[in-house]
């Protein structure tokens, strides 16, 4: 924590590098002095200063306490710079300088980290865009200087951080801290997450990542934050080409995007796709208290924009519920008949200071949030309307947010709104999209409980190659999974015997190491009702299998079940991942799959089951009885532990799993052993 | 056409209404004079002028040609105003005045239209926001005055029109004409669409609607436009609450949103959801030529924003294809190793004037469009980069668009880009979303062929209530639909006889006016293989049906078919609509349905079939044979004509239709007669 204190609240800052006009260190000196931070020193061989800052040939020669060095000197000078910093007692260096691992100079970067470690100096970067702490007036970055506030951003891409800071300045978003960590040779996103979790000046954390190192450590670091404050994440590389680009420009292996999605959800972060969404959401989090629910009202002076906002609200999962009769009556006491007393409430020409104020005051108690939407014509001053909105917002039982537009026409009104704590969004639609995510955060974050990894087991699978079905089923049974009674039969007579033991009707399936798609090869015969049928089926299976026949496996016939798929895989970043869906076309065409980083507990497993869009089929839609979701969830929990107990379990599919009203049964299994990770 | 010429290119304009400061007519006079239009006259009882405009007590007393009167006088003065306008030879009045049908004053509005009709005067409004013709310097509106250009907007909501005009001014989008038509008492969206189709100054039409009158006439008017130029549409009321609000504030009946969606698609319009998308798309259409295809390249100076742009590009259906080996080689001749030569191409610090220019010149010939993405740090001047982009765009074989950000930092660069014909978008993502719609327009609009309604038939359904299955099947057969052989049987013996005629195996279904869900009631027995089974099935069905049994219907058993659903309904706005999907959960949970305003031809029917996400199931996925899509399309075409031939056909479901590799068969039918529309 000491290093972070030195980083964001240093007693003195040295800007290391040529201070000649146009050079990076020159721009940094301007930024730092313009920001108002002192004391700052310029360090370069010529001892050149700029912007009133004195120059020194080395940090050591400054002779005053310097905790932080921001370095824009050439890569090859780094050993010397570090030695100098060490001598001067510097705790942290922020290395803006590029030309390390990102351009292939891996050795230079390793040496940088090694030396710093030796000196006990922590490193941000190299190849980064610097840091900001508005509350310390410290702007050691080349980006725009934003106003002070509660949003802290951690950005793998300096440029994207720069966009947020520039918009923050342009549209009034308060920033606490900003750090661009570049190649993350030493300090990385996880370190900053853990620090910002405890940082009192940070109310919400914005995170831009392209990849992470250890996925599970990352999740724990995010959760450390979300236990205290919201975390908004952009994870780039959702698409094929995006991921390709991510790989090439960060040089690290990226896990599947769907796994990132699940992982972020599990540790309580909110994922957004664009900088605009991130901006809006940060603004909402720093100005709006947690939402109690999803009921919103829209109060507007113009029908069309009100309707578009309502459309969007429902698309993002908010409820634009009708006004209560009492509220309608209350409103009609002061609003004339030409106002539409629905939701949206269209004030038309009653969209005055008084109209907005009284309507918002009346509406707010009935809703979880209210949007005051105002489309200003060019000839009218919107400032009084802003006053009306702010008066209503004062002491309102529900948050009121605004969307005053368009652009310059409403500049004074928007400034008034923001100065009085009512956030203004670019459009009504964007305001509502942010509110929807706020509601999601309120509902979800308190429930987050990241499970620790179970202790690593030492069991081994009963084989080094893919398991045959009887092996797989026996292994599942040993491990407590609901496997139906089964028998292996080597010939017709054993099959008949097995059928008697199981009881008719039965199902028979081929057992062969070379037949992967049993159904396609005529290797599955269902609903066998007597001995003759069993004998005939075995003969057919024998013929289908040819030389590789290892027998047939028999099960009781299970009818009228809903079939589901439960899968296990290992992600390069996040390790064991458990998957749930209906299988077949539901998975392949609709990608209707729920996925979690393993292990999961029963509550999370039930969430997975409810998450798929085909859930109605399991819950008893279309005249079917409801499935035994309780046992299905227990099966998911059990499966999610297997890869920890069996380090050599690479992949597994239970497909199908039969879900009945009073139980679940594994219908088939495919187990792929692999190297222990 | 004469009226439109008078409206947009009048020889003189009278502003009718009190010209006292703060009044609507006062603001209008300021707008019109600031815009530079002449001659303009103020008309009000006091003959008061403003802003150097002379006042007259009546239009007739002006004594000069006046083609257009813009009226902001009280509703009750309208008869007098119209009489005056008539006397003065005015051709069109734009009635800004509110207080007509929208507040319940339907009689006043009717009288206004009646009088105007008597005088041969056309009316825009009432309750509208006026009109603009930038090319005539005429700004007869209260909204912001935008720069001149090729976009014309028709807006049912004046406020939304105002937003577009304000953004047009703020972000440099050229506007040709604008009209807000308010209550559309006389001239409506269809009149304006037909006029703008022929208007040489209009390159693209932006349309905001909440509802339309006659859906089919509307489609023809849109198609008149799309035959010549792109039409971008926002149709509000997508959601339940949005539609509710639309109903209440326009007082008209809204058709189902999905039908609007299909209708707009069929007449070649592009539907967008937000004003931001509409703005971006209008900008793209007026600056970028039609796209040949969907291959885009992204050239950036910053990895992160490049990846986010690539992610979005793929989400909107563009291809961010890898560079060819030749292109890579070409680029590596002048770009150093630390540039990422993928797609996106990340120039990093080589994102200079030369770097952008040479890279864009090299890349453009290989792609259908190129995005030049530049994230400017605060300390660097982006103007040279804009010069580089514009130099490459000059004579480029593929369009180059830009996203220079953030905000004020790049203001000069953006101004340079736009002045040199390179459109700049708010973010890379928004630029690519617009390009994707451009590509869709290029591919789709030339193919649009709106079918005329077939001549109205005089046939009647064989019954006034819902048809029983045998009736329905017989009727379908008469009308040329592929109905399998079937027999009606009154008892066991007739059933056996029928089965013999059809040939085993057969299916038997109950016929009863009171059993709607035959399967749920045990009224369907499949795969009957001999006389005994048929007798037993009939007995079961008799028992299930009770007193209302009218017999059983027998069909040949059809196996291994893919089942689909074909439906017909009548939309209040658009009339007959044909629906196609897989039925069951596919329709109910996934809403995976294709829908068209009827009739459709075979090409359109094939489009419908290909449009559903479950199409792979019909095309032969997962080891199934492909279905007979040709005959399925013919069935859709045939079905789509029935509501025209049978005016009393209200609703019909063919569910299932069996799709086999060599034919399609109707499996069941539900026909609901109704009043002829």
Coordinates of N, CA and C in Angstrom, one line a residue, chain A residues 24 27 30 103 142-144 157 159-160 163 166-167 170 208 210 234 236-242 244-246 248-249 273 276 302-305 307-308 310-312 314-315 320 322 338 340 343-344 375 377-379 405-409 427 430 584-586 588-590 592 613-614 617 622, chain B residues 24 27 30 103 142-144 157 159-160 163 166-167 170 208 210 234 236-242 244-246 248-249 273 276 302-305 307-308 310-312 314-315 320 322 338 340 343-344 375 377-379 405-409 427 430 584-586 588-590 592 613-614 617 622:
Chain A
X24 N 8.4 14.4 -25.0 CA 7.4 13.9 -24.1 C 7.5 14.5 -22.7
X27 N 6.1 17.9 -22.5 CA 4.6 18.0 -22.4 C 4.2 17.6 -21.0
X30 N 4.5 20.4 -18.6 CA 3.4 21.4 -18.8 C 2.2 20.9 -18.1
X103 N 7.4 -4.1 -28.6 CA 8.1 -4.1 -29.9 C 9.1 -5.2 -30.0
X142 N -0.3 12.4 -20.5 CA -0.4 13.3 -21.6 C -1.8 13.5 -22.0
X143 N -2.7 13.0 -21.2 CA -4.2 13.1 -21.6 C -4.8 14.4 -21.0
X144 N -6.0 14.6 -21.3 CA -6.7 15.8 -20.9 C -6.9 15.8 -19.4
X157 N -5.4 0.3 -22.2 CA -5.1 1.1 -23.4 C -5.1 2.6 -22.9
X159 N -5.0 5.2 -24.7 CA -5.8 6.0 -25.6 C -7.3 6.0 -25.2
X160 N -7.8 4.8 -24.8 CA -9.1 4.7 -24.3 C -9.3 5.5 -23.0
X163 N -9.7 9.0 -23.9 CA -11.1 9.3 -24.3 C -12.0 9.6 -23.2
X166 N -11.1 12.9 -21.6 CA -11.5 14.1 -22.4 C -13.0 14.3 -22.3
X167 N -13.8 13.2 -22.4 CA -15.2 13.3 -22.3 C -15.6 13.8 -20.8
X170 N -15.2 17.4 -21.0 CA -16.2 18.0 -21.9 C -17.6 17.9 -21.3
X208 N -10.7 -0.9 -18.3 CA -10.6 -1.4 -19.7 C -9.5 -2.4 -19.8
X210 N -7.9 -5.9 -22.2 CA -7.9 -6.7 -23.4 C -7.6 -8.1 -23.1
X234 N -14.9 -2.7 -19.6 CA -14.9 -3.0 -21.1 C -13.8 -4.1 -21.3
X236 N -12.3 -5.8 -24.4 CA -12.2 -5.8 -25.8 C -11.9 -7.2 -26.4
X237 N -12.2 -7.4 -27.6 CA -11.9 -8.7 -28.3 C -13.1 -9.6 -28.2
X238 N -14.3 -9.1 -28.4 CA -15.5 -9.9 -28.4 C -15.6 -10.7 -29.7
X239 N -15.1 -10.1 -30.8 CA -15.2 -10.8 -32.1 C -13.9 -11.5 -32.5
X240 N -14.0 -12.3 -33.6 CA -12.9 -13.0 -34.1 C -11.7 -12.0 -34.4
X241 N -12.0 -11.0 -35.2 CA -10.9 -10.1 -35.6 C -10.5 -9.3 -34.4
X242 N -11.4 -8.9 -33.5 CA -11.0 -8.2 -32.3 C -10.0 -9.0 -31.5
X244 N -8.1 -11.5 -32.5 CA -6.9 -11.6 -33.2 C -6.0 -10.4 -33.0
X245 N -6.6 -9.2 -33.1 CA -5.9 -8.0 -32.9 C -5.4 -7.9 -31.4
X246 N -6.2 -8.3 -30.5 CA -5.8 -8.3 -29.1 C -4.5 -9.1 -28.9
X248 N -2.3 -10.0 -31.1 CA -1.1 -9.5 -31.7 C -0.6 -8.3 -31.0
X249 N -1.5 -7.4 -30.4 CA -0.9 -6.2 -29.8 C -0.6 -6.3 -28.3
X273 N -20.1 -2.5 -23.6 CA -19.4 -2.8 -24.9 C -18.6 -1.5 -25.4
X276 N -19.0 4.9 -24.6 CA -20.1 5.7 -24.3 C -20.9 5.1 -23.2
X302 N -42.4 16.4 -24.9 CA -42.5 16.1 -26.3 C -42.8 14.6 -26.5
X303 N -43.9 14.3 -27.2 CA -44.3 12.9 -27.3 C -43.3 12.0 -27.9
X304 N -42.8 12.4 -29.1 CA -41.9 11.5 -29.9 C -40.7 11.0 -29.1
X305 N -39.9 11.9 -28.6 CA -38.8 11.5 -27.8 C -39.2 10.7 -26.6
X307 N -41.7 8.6 -26.4 CA -42.0 7.2 -26.9 C -40.7 6.4 -27.2
X308 N -39.7 7.1 -27.8 CA -38.4 6.4 -28.1 C -37.7 6.0 -26.8
X310 N -39.3 5.3 -24.0 CA -40.0 4.2 -23.4 C -39.7 2.9 -24.1
X311 N -39.6 3.0 -25.4 CA -39.2 1.8 -26.2 C -37.8 1.2 -25.7
X312 N -36.9 2.1 -25.6 CA -35.6 1.7 -25.1 C -35.6 1.1 -23.7
X314 N -37.9 -0.4 -22.1 CA -38.4 -1.8 -22.1 C -37.4 -2.8 -22.7
X315 N -36.7 -2.3 -23.7 CA -35.7 -3.2 -24.3 C -34.5 -3.5 -23.3
X320 N -41.9 0.4 -17.7 CA -42.5 1.7 -17.8 C -43.9 1.6 -17.4
X322 N -47.7 1.9 -16.0 CA -48.8 2.9 -16.0 C -48.8 3.6 -14.6
X338 N -54.9 18.4 -22.2 CA -54.1 18.1 -23.4 C -52.7 17.5 -23.0
X340 N -50.7 14.3 -21.8 CA -51.0 12.8 -21.8 C -50.6 12.3 -20.4
X343 N -47.6 6.9 -19.1 CA -46.2 6.9 -18.9 C -45.5 6.4 -20.2
X344 N -44.8 7.3 -20.9 CA -44.4 8.7 -20.5 C -45.6 9.6 -20.3
X375 N -36.9 18.3 -24.7 CA -36.4 18.7 -26.0 C -36.7 20.1 -26.2
X377 N -37.0 23.7 -28.0 CA -37.0 24.4 -29.3 C -35.9 25.5 -29.2
X378 N -35.5 26.0 -30.4 CA -34.4 26.9 -30.4 C -34.7 28.3 -29.7
X379 N -36.0 28.6 -29.7 CA -36.4 30.0 -29.2 C -36.7 30.1 -27.7
X405 N -31.9 18.1 -24.3 CA -31.2 18.2 -25.6 C -32.0 19.1 -26.5
X406 N -31.5 19.5 -27.6 CA -30.2 19.1 -28.2 C -29.1 20.1 -27.9
X407 N -27.9 19.6 -27.8 CA -26.6 20.3 -27.7 C -26.6 21.7 -27.2
X408 N -26.0 22.6 -27.9 CA -25.7 23.9 -27.4 C -26.9 24.7 -26.9
X409 N -28.1 24.4 -27.5 CA -29.3 25.1 -27.1 C -29.5 25.0 -25.6
X427 N -29.0 11.5 -24.4 CA -30.3 11.2 -24.9 C -31.1 10.5 -23.8
X430 N -30.1 6.9 -23.6 CA -28.8 6.6 -22.9 C -29.0 6.7 -21.4
X584 N -28.1 -29.7 -28.8 CA -28.6 -29.8 -30.1 C -28.7 -28.4 -30.8
X585 N -29.8 -28.2 -31.4 CA -30.0 -26.9 -32.1 C -30.0 -25.7 -31.2
X586 N -30.5 -26.0 -29.9 CA -30.5 -24.9 -29.0 C -29.2 -24.3 -28.7
X588 N -26.4 -25.0 -30.8 CA -25.7 -24.7 -32.0 C -26.2 -23.5 -32.8
X589 N -27.5 -23.4 -32.9 CA -28.1 -22.3 -33.6 C -28.3 -21.1 -32.7
X590 N -28.9 -21.3 -31.6 CA -29.3 -20.2 -30.7 C -28.2 -19.9 -29.7
X592 N -27.8 -20.9 -26.9 CA -28.6 -20.7 -25.7 C -27.9 -21.5 -24.6
X613 N -32.6 -19.2 -22.3 CA -33.9 -18.7 -22.8 C -34.9 -19.9 -22.9
X614 N -34.4 -21.1 -23.0 CA -35.4 -22.2 -23.1 C -35.8 -22.7 -21.7
X617 N -39.1 -24.5 -21.0 CA -39.3 -25.9 -21.3 C -39.0 -26.7 -20.0
X622 N -46.1 -25.2 -21.9 CA -46.8 -26.0 -22.9 C -47.3 -27.3 -22.4
Chain B
X24 N -45.2 33.4 -30.8 CA -44.7 32.4 -31.8 C -44.4 33.1 -33.1
X27 N -41.1 35.0 -33.0 CA -39.9 34.1 -33.2 C -39.8 33.6 -34.6
X30 N -38.2 36.3 -36.7 CA -36.8 36.3 -36.5 C -36.1 35.2 -37.3
X103 N -56.0 18.0 -29.0 CA -56.6 18.3 -27.7 C -58.1 18.0 -27.7
X142 N -39.5 26.9 -35.8 CA -38.9 27.4 -34.5 C -37.6 26.7 -34.2
X143 N -37.2 25.7 -35.0 CA -36.0 24.9 -34.7 C -34.8 25.6 -35.2
X144 N -33.7 25.0 -34.9 CA -32.3 25.5 -35.2 C -32.2 25.5 -36.8
X157 N -43.1 14.1 -35.3 CA -42.8 14.8 -34.1 C -41.9 16.0 -34.4
X159 N -40.4 17.9 -32.3 CA -39.3 18.0 -31.4 C -38.1 17.1 -31.9
X160 N -38.5 15.9 -32.4 CA -37.4 15.0 -33.0 C -36.8 15.6 -34.2
X163 N -34.3 18.1 -33.0 CA -33.0 17.4 -32.6 C -32.1 17.2 -33.8
X166 N -30.7 20.5 -35.0 CA -29.7 21.0 -34.1 C -28.4 20.3 -34.2
X167 N -28.5 18.9 -34.2 CA -27.3 18.1 -34.4 C -26.6 18.4 -35.8
X170 N -24.7 21.5 -35.3 CA -23.6 21.3 -34.4 C -22.5 20.4 -35.0
X208 N -39.5 10.2 -39.5 CA -39.9 9.8 -38.2 C -41.4 9.7 -38.2
X210 N -44.9 7.7 -36.0 CA -45.4 7.0 -34.9 C -46.5 6.1 -35.4
X234 N -37.3 6.1 -38.5 CA -37.6 5.7 -37.1 C -39.1 5.5 -37.0
X236 N -41.5 4.9 -34.0 CA -41.6 4.8 -32.6 C -42.7 3.8 -32.1
X237 N -42.6 3.4 -30.9 CA -43.7 2.5 -30.4 C -43.3 1.1 -30.6
X238 N -42.1 0.7 -30.4 CA -41.6 -0.7 -30.5 C -42.1 -1.5 -29.3
X239 N -42.2 -0.9 -28.2 CA -42.5 -1.6 -26.9 C -44.0 -1.4 -26.6
X240 N -44.4 -2.1 -25.6 CA -45.8 -2.0 -25.1 C -46.1 -0.6 -24.6
X241 N -45.2 -0.1 -23.8 CA -45.5 1.3 -23.2 C -45.4 2.3 -24.3
X242 N -44.4 2.1 -25.2 CA -44.2 3.0 -26.3 C -45.4 3.1 -27.2
X244 N -48.5 2.2 -26.4 CA -49.6 2.8 -25.6 C -49.5 4.4 -25.7
X245 N -48.3 4.9 -25.5 CA -48.1 6.3 -25.5 C -48.4 6.9 -26.9
X246 N -48.0 6.1 -28.0 CA -48.3 6.5 -29.3 C -49.7 6.6 -29.6
X248 N -52.0 7.1 -27.4 CA -52.7 8.2 -26.7 C -52.3 9.5 -27.3
X249 N -51.1 9.7 -27.8 CA -50.8 11.1 -28.2 C -51.0 11.3 -29.7
X273 N -33.3 2.7 -34.7 CA -34.0 2.8 -33.5 C -33.9 4.2 -32.8
X276 N -29.6 9.1 -33.0 CA -28.2 9.0 -33.2 C -27.9 8.2 -34.5
X302 N -4.1 3.5 -32.4 CA -4.2 3.0 -31.0 C -5.0 1.7 -31.0
X303 N -4.3 0.7 -30.3 CA -4.8 -0.6 -30.4 C -6.2 -0.8 -29.8
X304 N -6.4 -0.3 -28.6 CA -7.7 -0.5 -27.9 C -8.9 -0.1 -28.7
X305 N -8.9 1.2 -29.1 CA -10.1 1.6 -29.8 C -10.2 0.9 -31.1
X307 N -9.6 -2.3 -31.6 CA -10.2 -3.6 -31.2 C -11.7 -3.4 -31.0
X308 N -12.1 -2.4 -30.2 CA -13.5 -2.1 -30.0 C -14.2 -1.9 -31.3
X310 N -13.4 -3.1 -34.2 CA -13.5 -4.4 -34.9 C -14.6 -5.3 -34.3
X311 N -14.6 -5.3 -33.0 CA -15.7 -6.0 -32.4 C -17.1 -5.6 -32.9
X312 N -17.3 -4.3 -32.9 CA -18.6 -3.8 -33.3 C -18.8 -4.1 -34.8
X314 N -17.9 -6.6 -36.6 CA -18.4 -8.0 -36.8 C -19.8 -8.1 -36.2
X315 N -20.1 -7.4 -35.1 CA -21.5 -7.5 -34.6 C -22.5 -7.0 -35.6
X320 N -14.2 -7.9 -41.1 CA -12.9 -7.3 -40.8 C -11.8 -8.3 -41.3
X322 N -8.6 -10.2 -42.8 CA -7.1 -10.1 -42.7 C -6.6 -9.5 -44.0
X338 N 7.1 -2.4 -35.2 CA 6.2 -2.2 -34.1 C 4.8 -1.8 -34.4
X340 N 1.2 -3.0 -36.0 CA 0.6 -4.3 -36.1 C -0.1 -4.3 -37.5
X343 N -5.7 -6.6 -39.2 CA -6.8 -5.7 -39.4 C -7.6 -5.8 -38.1
X344 N -7.6 -4.7 -37.3 CA -7.1 -3.3 -37.5 C -5.6 -3.3 -37.7
X375 N -7.2 8.4 -32.2 CA -7.4 8.9 -30.8 C -6.3 9.8 -30.5
X377 N -4.0 12.2 -28.4 CA -3.6 12.7 -27.1 C -3.7 14.2 -27.0
X378 N -3.8 14.7 -25.8 CA -4.0 16.1 -25.6 C -2.9 17.0 -26.2
X379 N -1.7 16.5 -26.2 CA -0.6 17.4 -26.5 C -0.2 17.4 -28.0
X405 N -11.2 11.4 -32.5 CA -11.7 11.8 -31.2 C -10.6 11.9 -30.2
X406 N -10.8 12.4 -29.0 CA -12.1 12.9 -28.4 C -12.3 14.3 -28.6
X407 N -13.6 14.7 -28.7 CA -14.2 16.0 -28.7 C -13.3 17.2 -29.1
X408 N -13.3 18.2 -28.2 CA -12.7 19.4 -28.6 C -11.2 19.3 -29.1
X409 N -10.5 18.3 -28.6 CA -9.1 18.2 -28.9 C -8.9 18.1 -30.4
X427 N -17.7 8.0 -32.9 CA -16.7 6.9 -32.5 C -16.6 6.0 -33.7
X430 N -19.6 3.8 -34.1 CA -20.8 4.4 -34.8 C -20.5 4.5 -36.3
X584 N -44.1 -23.9 -32.3 CA -43.8 -24.4 -31.0 C -42.8 -23.4 -30.3
X585 N -41.9 -24.0 -29.6 CA -40.9 -23.2 -28.8 C -40.2 -22.2 -29.7
X586 N -39.9 -22.6 -30.9 CA -39.2 -21.7 -31.8 C -39.9 -20.4 -32.0
X588 N -42.5 -19.4 -29.8 CA -43.0 -18.8 -28.6 C -41.8 -18.3 -27.7
X589 N -40.7 -19.0 -27.6 CA -39.6 -18.6 -26.8 C -38.6 -17.7 -27.6
X590 N -38.3 -18.2 -28.8 CA -37.3 -17.4 -29.6 C -37.8 -16.4 -30.5
X592 N -38.7 -16.7 -33.4 CA -38.0 -16.9 -34.6 C -39.0 -17.1 -35.8
X613 N -33.8 -18.0 -38.0 CA -32.5 -18.5 -37.5 C -32.4 -20.0 -37.5
X614 N -33.6 -20.7 -37.5 CA -33.6 -22.1 -37.5 C -33.4 -22.7 -38.9
X617 N -32.0 -26.1 -40.0 CA -32.7 -27.3 -39.8 C -33.5 -27.7 -41.1
X622 N -27.0 -31.1 -39.4 CA -27.0 -32.2 -38.4 C -27.5 -33.5 -39.1

